[in-house]
């Protein structure tokens, strides 16, 4: 990067995949001798790792870019990476002329060079090409969000063409990471004392496709399950059409696989699911949940749901409500549909007015709050094995997660991080639980 050192300010928007990429960016910049600063005015390099999944996500980035641009010093550099880089490409320079570097998710490795090239030539740099061979390895000593639970990328991109989704355009085609590279990262993390491993990909169930070796996701799960020191494994995201008995069997067999499952539903109407090109029906989805619960009775289930998809009628929205009532999701991510450029559904004319979509959103949210309160009330008084992740915001308190992935805050010292402790659940607020460590610990 030319001269060594300097300070960077990194802002991350969007999903876990972006957070994972940001950790890699931080590792690469540390290798260049750069250090992080929370104050943008102090930074030599400002980076935004961006998200395009909904219109609101892009708005947030452009408004932040406006603020940063107004305060930009002549010797400061602004770089925009992530999904908006892939989707908007050169347009970012037009809409935010103070931006100097645009780098897609597969160009992260080349970011230090791009910054150096900009400094040397003062010409804008852009690299948004997809690269099947983009490196999976991460620099030693790279930042991690937690010292206890780590995310590990196992595949990237997506070959499903849901009619509403930009991800195939922002992250490119599916590419699986070789199993030995995954295993090396997991073993390295376990050696450093990590207890929780979250396997990450846009579509983890199709792991293995295209690799020279013969391996699938259940096979990978079994491999990670054998790594000494690892105590809890989670994975996301799964596609309902690919959830089969083989995967369920491997989850039951792998003792470290945590009993929680994220299975995006999107909608409860078969007509809407067809228009979304999801490849399953509501009955098919419910049958998979039934099989999952039959095999693992204590498993918690979370999902993503969208309301206001083009043409969604009141009755079709009520189909979604019915599925919510039947499954009683332990946790739910609810979204208003947002048309995305380049996707088929963005061209459809039967738009649901925003006010109607928002009203459906509010009704679904109300129902979900009721379900969560009822589910969480059942947990009060139970003892949960909580993997402590570190200090909570409240002084004297720590936080961790139950096997079912509920967040629990309880009194304790930060030195408990990494330990799995019995905690009696005493109360809850929304999704979060509060508890007390069982005496004797
Ligand atoms: N509008 C609203 N929500 C969307 N999602 C994906 N694309 C869109 C869109 N165009 C939601 C889906 C997905 C989650 C990550 O984001 O529910 O599962
Ligand atoms: Fe993540 Fe999708 Fe947003 Fe990209 S567009 S950051 S993959 S949620």
Short mmCIF file of C-alpha atoms and ligand atoms in Angstrom, two decimals:
data_model
loop_
_atom_site.label_atom_id
_atom_site.label_comp_id
_atom_site.label_asym_id
_atom_site.label_seq_id
_atom_site.Cartn_x
_atom_site.Cartn_y
_atom_site.Cartn_z
CA UNK A 1 0.00 0.00 0.00
CA UNK A 2 2.91 2.34 -0.60
CA UNK A 3 3.96 3.62 2.77
CA UNK A 4 3.17 1.35 5.70
CA UNK A 5 0.81 2.28 8.48
CA UNK A 6 -2.00 4.75 8.65
CA UNK A 7 -5.49 4.43 10.05
CA UNK A 8 -8.70 3.06 8.60
CA UNK A 9 -12.35 3.42 9.53
CA UNK A 10 -14.51 0.48 8.43
CA UNK A 11 -18.31 0.44 8.39
CA UNK A 12 -20.11 -2.83 7.75
CA UNK A 13 -23.70 -3.08 6.52
CA UNK A 14 -25.83 -6.14 5.83
CA UNK A 15 -25.56 -9.79 6.69
CA UNK A 16 -23.16 -12.13 8.42
CA UNK A 17 -21.37 -12.79 5.15
CA UNK A 18 -20.43 -9.11 5.04
CA UNK A 19 -19.27 -9.19 8.65
CA UNK A 20 -17.14 -12.19 7.78
CA UNK A 21 -15.68 -10.36 4.78
CA UNK A 22 -15.02 -7.30 6.96
CA UNK A 23 -12.98 -9.44 9.34
CA UNK A 24 -10.86 -10.44 6.36
CA UNK A 25 -10.51 -6.80 5.26
CA UNK A 26 -9.32 -5.91 8.76
CA UNK A 27 -6.79 -8.73 8.70
CA UNK A 28 -5.42 -7.62 5.32
CA UNK A 29 -5.15 -3.99 6.43
CA UNK A 30 -3.43 -5.04 9.67
CA UNK A 31 -0.90 -6.87 7.51
CA UNK A 32 -0.24 -3.53 5.80
CA UNK A 33 0.51 -2.03 9.20
CA UNK A 34 -2.78 -0.11 9.37
CA UNK A 35 -4.78 0.29 12.56
CA UNK A 36 -8.52 0.81 13.03
CA UNK A 37 -10.10 4.02 14.26
CA UNK A 38 -13.70 4.60 15.27
CA UNK A 39 -13.43 8.25 14.27
CA UNK A 40 -13.82 8.83 10.51
CA UNK A 41 -12.08 12.24 10.65
CA UNK A 42 -8.93 10.52 11.92
CA UNK A 43 -8.85 7.92 9.15
CA UNK A 44 -6.59 7.90 6.10
CA UNK A 45 -8.83 5.28 4.54
CA UNK A 46 -12.61 5.02 4.98
CA UNK A 47 -14.22 1.76 3.88
CA UNK A 48 -17.89 0.88 3.55
CA UNK A 49 -18.74 -2.80 3.17
CA UNK A 50 -22.22 -2.54 1.75
CA UNK A 51 -25.49 -4.43 1.29
CA UNK A 52 -28.03 -4.35 -1.57
CA UNK A 53 -30.67 -6.76 -0.34
CA UNK A 54 -33.34 -4.07 0.06
CA UNK A 55 -33.68 -0.49 -1.11
CA UNK A 56 -33.34 0.75 2.49
CA UNK A 57 -29.90 -0.86 2.83
CA UNK A 58 -28.63 1.05 -0.22
CA UNK A 59 -30.18 4.32 0.99
CA UNK A 60 -28.34 4.00 4.27
CA UNK A 61 -25.03 3.67 2.43
CA UNK A 62 -25.63 6.60 0.07
CA UNK A 63 -26.67 8.87 2.94
CA UNK A 64 -23.58 7.83 4.91
CA UNK A 65 -21.45 8.49 1.82
CA UNK A 66 -22.99 11.98 1.62
CA UNK A 67 -21.93 12.78 5.17
CA UNK A 68 -18.44 11.31 4.76
CA UNK A 69 -17.94 13.04 1.40
CA UNK A 70 -18.82 16.45 2.85
CA UNK A 71 -16.15 16.04 5.52
CA UNK A 72 -13.55 14.35 3.28
CA UNK A 73 -9.99 15.64 3.52
CA UNK A 74 -7.84 15.89 0.37
CA UNK A 75 -5.54 13.16 1.65
CA UNK A 76 -8.38 10.87 2.69
CA UNK A 77 -9.52 7.96 0.58
CA UNK A 78 -13.01 6.41 0.40
CA UNK A 79 -13.49 2.81 -0.72
CA UNK A 80 -16.84 1.09 -1.27
CA UNK A 81 -16.98 -2.69 -1.20
CA UNK A 82 -19.50 -5.49 -0.85
CA UNK A 83 -22.77 -6.13 -2.61
CA UNK A 84 -23.47 -2.58 -3.81
CA UNK A 85 -20.08 -2.59 -5.51
CA UNK A 86 -21.13 -5.66 -7.54
CA UNK A 87 -24.59 -4.33 -8.28
CA UNK A 88 -23.97 -0.62 -8.93
CA UNK A 89 -20.39 -0.79 -10.26
CA UNK A 90 -19.24 2.55 -11.85
CA UNK A 91 -22.58 4.11 -10.94
CA UNK A 92 -21.24 4.51 -7.41
CA UNK A 93 -18.65 7.01 -8.73
CA UNK A 94 -21.44 8.94 -10.45
CA UNK A 95 -23.73 9.04 -7.42
CA UNK A 96 -20.94 9.58 -4.88
CA UNK A 97 -18.10 11.38 -6.70
CA UNK A 98 -15.88 11.42 -3.61
CA UNK A 99 -15.48 7.62 -3.80
CA UNK A 100 -12.02 6.56 -5.01
CA UNK A 101 -12.11 2.76 -4.94
CA UNK A 102 -14.94 0.27 -5.67
CA UNK A 103 -14.21 -3.36 -4.82
CA UNK A 104 -16.52 -6.36 -5.06
CA UNK A 105 -16.61 -9.27 -2.58
CA UNK A 106 -14.15 -11.29 -4.69
CA UNK A 107 -11.65 -8.40 -4.91
CA UNK A 108 -10.97 -8.10 -1.17
CA UNK A 109 -7.57 -9.74 -1.54
CA UNK A 110 -6.59 -7.03 -4.02
CA UNK A 111 -7.91 -4.12 -1.93
CA UNK A 112 -4.51 -3.09 -0.48
CA UNK A 113 -3.06 -3.01 -4.01
CA UNK A 114 -6.02 -0.99 -5.32
CA UNK A 115 -5.56 1.56 -2.54
CA UNK A 116 -1.83 1.74 -3.32
CA UNK A 117 -2.54 2.14 -7.04
CA UNK A 118 -4.99 4.95 -6.33
CA UNK A 119 -2.44 6.74 -4.15
CA UNK A 120 0.22 6.39 -6.84
CA UNK A 121 -1.88 7.40 -9.83
CA UNK A 122 -4.81 9.37 -8.34
CA UNK A 123 -7.06 7.47 -10.75
CA UNK A 124 -10.18 5.69 -9.56
CA UNK A 125 -9.91 1.95 -9.11
CA UNK A 126 -12.70 -0.55 -9.69
CA UNK A 127 -12.68 -4.36 -9.49
CA UNK A 128 -16.04 -6.08 -9.26
CA UNK A 129 -15.39 -9.29 -11.19
CA UNK A 130 -16.50 -12.61 -9.75
CA UNK A 131 -13.63 -14.98 -9.24
CA UNK A 132 -14.21 -18.68 -8.55
CA UNK A 133 -10.63 -18.91 -7.36
CA UNK A 134 -10.87 -15.99 -4.91
CA UNK A 135 -8.85 -16.93 -1.86
CA UNK A 136 -10.65 -18.37 1.15
CA UNK A 137 -7.64 -18.13 3.41
CA UNK A 138 -7.54 -15.29 5.87
CA UNK A 139 -4.48 -13.46 7.11
CA UNK A 140 -3.14 -14.68 10.44
CA UNK A 141 -4.09 -12.40 13.28
CA UNK A 142 -7.08 -10.99 11.39
CA UNK A 143 -9.82 -9.49 13.51
CA UNK A 144 -12.68 -11.68 14.74
CA UNK A 145 -15.90 -10.37 16.20
CA UNK A 146 -15.70 -12.76 19.17
CA UNK A 147 -13.11 -14.89 20.97
CA UNK A 148 -15.61 -17.70 21.56
CA UNK A 149 -17.79 -18.13 18.48
CA UNK A 150 -16.40 -17.79 14.96
CA UNK A 151 -17.98 -17.72 11.53
CA UNK A 152 -16.36 -19.89 8.90
CA UNK A 153 -17.21 -19.48 5.21
CA UNK A 154 -17.91 -22.77 3.44
CA UNK A 155 -19.41 -21.60 0.17
CA UNK A 156 -20.22 -18.36 -1.56
CA UNK A 157 -22.68 -17.17 -4.12
CA UNK A 158 -26.03 -18.62 -5.06
CA UNK A 159 -27.37 -20.56 -8.08
CA UNK A 160 -31.01 -20.36 -7.02
CA UNK A 161 -32.82 -17.74 -8.99
CA UNK A 162 -35.51 -16.52 -6.59
CA UNK A 163 -37.38 -13.91 -8.57
CA UNK A 164 -36.87 -11.12 -6.01
CA UNK A 165 -33.25 -11.59 -5.00
CA UNK A 166 -30.10 -9.69 -6.00
CA UNK A 167 -27.66 -12.08 -4.32
CA UNK A 168 -26.83 -14.12 -7.46
CA UNK A 169 -25.87 -10.77 -9.07
CA UNK A 170 -23.96 -9.44 -6.07
CA UNK A 171 -22.20 -12.59 -4.94
CA UNK A 172 -22.02 -14.52 -8.18
CA UNK A 173 -22.43 -18.23 -8.85
CA UNK A 174 -22.11 -20.86 -6.11
CA UNK A 175 -18.57 -21.89 -5.29
CA UNK A 176 -17.77 -24.36 -2.50
CA UNK A 177 -14.64 -24.07 -0.42
CA UNK A 178 -12.43 -27.17 -0.36
CA UNK A 179 -13.03 -29.23 2.79
CA UNK A 180 -9.36 -29.28 3.84
CA UNK A 181 -9.27 -25.48 3.81
CA UNK A 182 -12.41 -25.36 6.01
CA UNK A 183 -11.00 -27.97 8.35
CA UNK A 184 -7.69 -26.10 8.66
CA UNK A 185 -9.54 -22.92 9.64
CA UNK A 186 -11.75 -24.76 12.16
CA UNK A 187 -8.76 -26.59 13.69
CA UNK A 188 -6.86 -23.29 13.95
CA UNK A 189 -9.83 -21.68 15.70
CA UNK A 190 -10.21 -24.62 18.09
CA UNK A 191 -6.50 -24.38 18.93
CA UNK A 192 -7.04 -20.71 19.82
CA UNK A 193 -9.85 -21.69 22.19
CA UNK A 194 -12.93 -21.08 20.05
CA UNK A 195 -15.88 -23.22 21.14
CA UNK A 196 -18.58 -22.26 18.67
CA UNK A 197 -18.31 -22.64 14.91
CA UNK A 198 -20.95 -21.15 12.61
CA UNK A 199 -20.66 -22.49 9.09
CA UNK A 200 -21.64 -19.78 6.67
CA UNK A 201 -22.88 -19.69 3.09
CA UNK A 202 -25.81 -18.31 1.10
CA UNK A 203 -27.00 -21.84 0.46
CA UNK A 204 -25.11 -24.27 2.70
CA UNK A 205 -27.15 -27.35 1.72
CA UNK A 206 -25.64 -27.36 -1.75
CA UNK A 207 -22.14 -27.44 -0.30
CA UNK A 208 -19.80 -29.67 -2.30
CA UNK A 209 -21.26 -29.02 -5.74
CA UNK A 210 -18.42 -28.47 -8.21
CA UNK A 211 -15.62 -29.63 -5.90
CA UNK A 212 -13.17 -32.24 -7.18
CA UNK A 213 -13.59 -34.22 -3.95
CA UNK A 214 -16.80 -36.10 -3.24
CA UNK A 215 -18.36 -34.38 -0.24
CA UNK A 216 -21.74 -32.93 0.66
CA UNK A 217 -22.98 -30.80 3.55
CA UNK A 218 -23.79 -33.71 5.91
CA UNK A 219 -20.28 -35.04 5.21
CA UNK A 220 -18.75 -31.67 6.06
CA UNK A 221 -20.81 -31.44 9.25
CA UNK A 222 -19.49 -34.84 10.34
CA UNK A 223 -15.91 -33.69 9.69
CA UNK A 224 -16.27 -30.50 11.72
CA UNK A 225 -18.04 -32.44 14.49
CA UNK A 226 -14.86 -34.46 15.01
CA UNK A 227 -12.60 -31.44 15.63
CA UNK A 228 -11.43 -31.53 19.22
CA UNK A 229 -12.24 -28.42 21.25
CA UNK A 230 -15.26 -27.43 19.16
CA UNK A 231 -18.42 -27.66 21.26
CA UNK A 232 -21.22 -26.13 19.20
CA UNK A 233 -21.79 -26.03 15.47
CA UNK A 234 -24.44 -23.99 13.70
CA UNK A 235 -24.91 -23.25 10.02
CA UNK A 236 -26.81 -20.86 7.82
CA UNK A 237 -28.53 -20.38 5.47
CA UNK A 238 -30.43 -23.49 4.37
CA UNK A 239 -32.95 -23.66 1.54
CA UNK A 240 -36.16 -25.58 2.32
CA UNK A 241 -36.09 -27.39 -1.03
CA UNK A 242 -32.71 -28.91 -0.09
CA UNK A 243 -33.53 -29.90 3.49
CA UNK A 244 -33.66 -33.68 3.31
CA UNK A 245 -33.60 -36.66 5.66
CA UNK A 246 -29.84 -37.08 5.12
CA UNK A 247 -29.18 -33.64 6.57
CA UNK A 248 -31.59 -34.23 9.45
CA UNK A 249 -29.88 -37.56 10.21
CA UNK A 250 -26.44 -35.93 10.22
CA UNK A 251 -27.65 -33.24 12.63
CA UNK A 252 -28.98 -35.86 15.01
CA UNK A 253 -25.78 -37.90 14.70
CA UNK A 254 -23.41 -34.95 15.21
CA UNK A 255 -23.53 -34.31 18.94
CA UNK A 256 -22.02 -30.85 18.57
CA UNK A 257 -24.61 -29.67 16.02
CA UNK A 258 -26.69 -27.21 18.03
CA UNK A 259 -30.47 -27.80 18.01
CA UNK A 260 -31.39 -24.68 16.07
CA UNK A 261 -32.33 -24.38 12.43
CA UNK A 262 -32.79 -21.32 10.22
CA UNK A 263 -35.12 -22.16 7.36
CA UNK A 264 -36.40 -19.19 5.35
CA UNK A 265 -40.10 -19.57 4.52
CA UNK A 266 -40.64 -16.27 2.62
CA UNK A 267 -44.40 -16.81 2.15
CA UNK A 268 -47.21 -19.17 3.07
CA UNK A 269 -49.17 -18.99 -0.19
CA UNK A 270 -48.36 -21.56 -2.86
CA UNK A 271 -49.12 -19.09 -5.65
CA UNK A 272 -46.70 -16.53 -4.17
CA UNK A 273 -44.07 -19.21 -3.50
CA UNK A 274 -44.40 -20.22 -7.17
CA UNK A 275 -43.96 -16.61 -8.32
CA UNK A 276 -40.96 -16.33 -6.01
CA UNK A 277 -39.53 -19.50 -7.69
CA UNK A 278 -38.84 -21.11 -4.35
CA UNK A 279 -39.39 -24.71 -5.44
CA UNK A 280 -41.62 -25.82 -2.52
CA UNK A 281 -45.18 -25.44 -1.29
CA UNK A 282 -46.43 -24.42 2.16
CA UNK A 283 -47.41 -28.04 2.83
CA UNK A 284 -43.95 -29.19 1.74
CA UNK A 285 -42.33 -26.68 4.09
CA UNK A 286 -44.52 -27.76 7.00
CA UNK A 287 -43.72 -31.41 6.31
CA UNK A 288 -39.98 -30.66 6.54
CA UNK A 289 -40.47 -28.86 9.86
CA UNK A 290 -42.47 -31.85 11.09
CA UNK A 291 -39.64 -34.24 10.17
CA UNK A 292 -37.06 -31.98 11.76
CA UNK A 293 -39.02 -31.81 15.01
CA UNK A 294 -39.74 -35.54 14.99
CA UNK A 295 -36.01 -36.25 14.78
CA UNK A 296 -34.93 -33.50 17.19
CA UNK A 297 -37.84 -32.58 19.47
CA UNK A 298 -36.07 -29.65 21.19
CA UNK A 299 -34.89 -27.98 18.02
CA UNK A 300 -35.69 -24.28 17.65
CA UNK A 301 -36.70 -22.96 14.25
CA UNK A 302 -36.19 -19.49 12.81
CA UNK A 303 -37.14 -18.10 9.41
CA UNK A 304 -37.23 -15.13 7.06
CA UNK A 305 -40.61 -13.96 5.77
CA UNK A 306 -41.46 -11.27 3.25
CA UNK A 307 -44.77 -9.46 2.99
CA UNK A 308 -46.12 -7.34 0.13
CA UNK A 309 -44.68 -9.40 -2.74
CA UNK A 310 -46.16 -8.24 -6.10
CA UNK A 311 -49.75 -9.42 -6.39
CA UNK A 312 -49.99 -10.69 -2.79
CA UNK A 313 -53.67 -10.57 -1.81
CA UNK A 314 -55.05 -10.30 1.71
CA UNK A 315 -55.97 -14.01 1.59
CA UNK A 316 -52.47 -14.92 0.46
CA UNK A 317 -51.00 -12.89 3.30
CA UNK A 318 -53.31 -14.78 5.67
CA UNK A 319 -51.77 -18.02 4.32
CA UNK A 320 -48.43 -16.73 5.66
CA UNK A 321 -50.06 -15.96 9.00
CA UNK A 322 -51.48 -19.50 9.11
CA UNK A 323 -48.05 -21.05 8.56
CA UNK A 324 -46.62 -18.78 11.28
CA UNK A 325 -49.35 -19.93 13.64
CA UNK A 326 -48.68 -23.55 12.80
CA UNK A 327 -44.87 -23.49 13.06
CA UNK A 328 -44.64 -20.95 15.90
CA UNK A 329 -41.13 -19.80 14.95
CA UNK A 330 -38.76 -19.23 17.84
CA UNK A 331 -37.36 -16.29 15.96
CA UNK A 332 -38.35 -14.52 12.78
CA UNK A 333 -36.84 -11.96 10.43
CA UNK A 334 -39.68 -10.10 8.79
CA UNK A 335 -39.31 -7.86 5.73
CA UNK A 336 -41.36 -5.64 3.48
CA UNK A 337 -40.75 -6.69 -0.12
CA UNK A 338 -38.43 -4.28 -1.90
CA UNK A 339 -38.03 -4.37 -5.72
CA UNK A 340 -34.38 -4.85 -6.69
CA UNK A 341 -32.89 -3.78 -10.03
CA UNK A 342 -32.27 -6.60 -12.46
CA UNK A 343 -34.55 -9.09 -10.70
CA UNK A 344 -37.64 -10.47 -12.51
CA UNK A 345 -40.15 -9.39 -9.86
CA UNK A 346 -38.98 -5.76 -10.10
CA UNK A 347 -40.66 -5.64 -13.53
CA UNK A 348 -44.03 -6.86 -12.32
CA UNK A 349 -46.74 -4.22 -12.31
CA UNK A 350 -49.08 -5.52 -9.60
CA UNK A 351 -47.23 -3.68 -6.85
CA UNK A 352 -48.68 -3.90 -3.34
CA UNK A 353 -48.93 -0.32 -2.02
CA UNK A 354 -46.37 0.37 0.69
CA UNK A 355 -49.05 1.22 3.26
CA UNK A 356 -50.75 -2.16 2.66
CA UNK A 357 -47.45 -4.00 2.94
CA UNK A 358 -46.56 -2.14 6.13
CA UNK A 359 -49.94 -2.93 7.65
CA UNK A 360 -49.38 -6.65 6.90
CA UNK A 361 -45.88 -6.37 8.33
CA UNK A 362 -47.27 -4.89 11.55
CA UNK A 363 -49.89 -7.63 11.89
CA UNK A 364 -47.30 -10.37 11.32
CA UNK A 365 -44.96 -8.70 13.80
CA UNK A 366 -47.69 -8.51 16.42
CA UNK A 367 -48.41 -12.23 16.03
CA UNK A 368 -44.71 -13.08 16.19
CA UNK A 369 -44.26 -11.02 19.39
CA UNK A 370 -47.13 -12.97 20.96
CA UNK A 371 -45.63 -16.32 19.91
CA UNK A 372 -42.17 -15.37 21.20
CA UNK A 373 -43.60 -14.23 24.54
CA UNK A 374 -45.45 -17.53 24.87
CA UNK A 375 -42.40 -19.58 23.83
CA UNK A 376 -40.08 -17.65 26.14
CA UNK A 377 -42.50 -17.91 29.09
CA UNK A 378 -42.08 -21.69 28.80
CA UNK A 379 -38.32 -21.26 29.22
CA UNK A 380 -38.62 -19.33 32.50
CA UNK A 381 -37.60 -21.65 35.34
CA UNK A 382 -35.67 -24.03 33.08
CA UNK A 383 -31.90 -24.53 33.31
CA UNK A 384 -30.12 -23.90 30.02
CA UNK A 385 -26.54 -24.77 29.09
CA UNK A 386 -25.32 -21.33 28.07
CA UNK A 387 -22.07 -20.88 26.14
CA UNK A 388 -20.76 -17.62 27.61
CA UNK A 389 -19.41 -15.26 24.92
CA UNK A 390 -18.17 -12.36 27.10
CA UNK A 391 -19.15 -9.13 28.84
CA UNK A 392 -22.63 -7.75 28.25
CA UNK A 393 -23.32 -4.03 27.97
CA UNK A 394 -24.59 -3.88 31.55
CA UNK A 395 -21.68 -3.73 34.01
CA UNK A 396 -21.25 -6.95 35.97
CA UNK A 397 -23.18 -8.97 33.40
CA UNK A 398 -22.14 -11.41 30.70
CA UNK A 399 -24.02 -12.86 27.75
CA UNK A 400 -24.16 -16.15 25.96
CA UNK A 401 -26.44 -18.41 23.96
CA UNK A 402 -28.56 -21.44 24.77
CA UNK A 403 -28.31 -24.53 22.54
CA UNK A 404 -31.49 -23.25 20.86
CA UNK A 405 -29.71 -19.94 20.09
CA UNK A 406 -31.55 -17.70 22.59
CA UNK A 407 -29.45 -14.83 23.86
CA UNK A 408 -29.14 -14.86 27.68
CA UNK A 409 -27.75 -12.09 29.90
CA UNK A 410 -26.69 -13.06 33.42
CA UNK A 411 -24.48 -11.85 36.27
CA UNK A 412 -20.88 -12.96 35.87
CA UNK A 413 -17.30 -12.08 35.07
CA UNK A 414 -15.92 -11.72 31.54
CA UNK A 415 -13.43 -14.49 32.42
CA UNK A 416 -16.34 -16.94 32.04
CA UNK A 417 -16.14 -16.43 28.25
CA UNK A 418 -15.74 -19.76 26.51
CA UNK A 419 -17.35 -21.78 29.30
CA UNK A 420 -20.67 -23.57 28.99
CA UNK A 421 -22.60 -22.87 32.19
CA UNK A 422 -25.95 -23.95 33.63
CA UNK A 423 -28.15 -20.86 33.85
CA UNK A 424 -31.68 -20.73 35.28
CA UNK A 425 -33.86 -18.53 33.10
CA UNK A 426 -35.63 -15.95 35.25
CA UNK A 427 -37.28 -13.50 32.84
CA UNK A 428 -37.35 -12.31 29.24
CA UNK A 429 -37.82 -9.20 27.20
CA UNK A 430 -38.66 -9.67 23.53
CA UNK A 431 -36.22 -12.22 22.15
CA UNK A 432 -33.71 -11.84 24.98
CA UNK A 433 -33.62 -13.92 28.14
CA UNK A 434 -32.21 -13.07 31.56
CA UNK A 435 -30.98 -15.66 34.01
CA UNK A 436 -28.90 -16.59 37.03
CA UNK A 437 -25.99 -18.97 37.02
CA UNK A 438 -26.76 -22.14 38.91
CA UNK A 439 -24.87 -22.01 42.25
CA UNK A 440 -21.67 -23.98 42.53
CA UNK A 441 -20.29 -22.59 39.27
N1 LIG B 1 -37.11 -7.56 -0.62
C1 LIG B 1 -37.31 -7.82 0.70
N2 LIG B 1 -36.67 -8.80 1.35
C2 LIG B 1 -35.79 -9.56 0.64
N3 LIG B 1 -35.04 -10.60 1.00
C3 LIG B 1 -34.33 -10.99 -0.07
N4 LIG B 1 -34.61 -10.22 -1.15
C4 LIG B 1 -35.54 -9.32 -0.72
C5 LIG B 1 -36.24 -8.28 -1.35
N5 LIG B 1 -36.08 -8.00 -2.65
C6 LIG B 1 -35.08 -11.20 2.34
C7 LIG B 1 -35.43 -12.68 2.26
C8 LIG B 1 -34.11 -13.34 2.55
C9 LIG B 1 -33.48 -12.36 3.49
C10 LIG B 1 -32.01 -12.49 3.65
O1 LIG B 1 -33.82 -11.11 2.95
O2 LIG B 1 -36.38 -12.97 3.24
O3 LIG B 1 -34.26 -14.62 3.10
FE1 LIG B 2 -25.51 -10.10 2.53
FE2 LIG B 2 -27.29 -10.26 0.56
FE3 LIG B 2 -26.83 -7.91 1.75
FE4 LIG B 2 -25.02 -9.03 0.14
S1 LIG B 2 -27.05 -8.32 -0.45
S2 LIG B 2 -24.64 -8.11 2.15
S3 LIG B 2 -25.28 -11.20 0.57
S4 LIG B 2 -27.75 -9.69 2.68
#
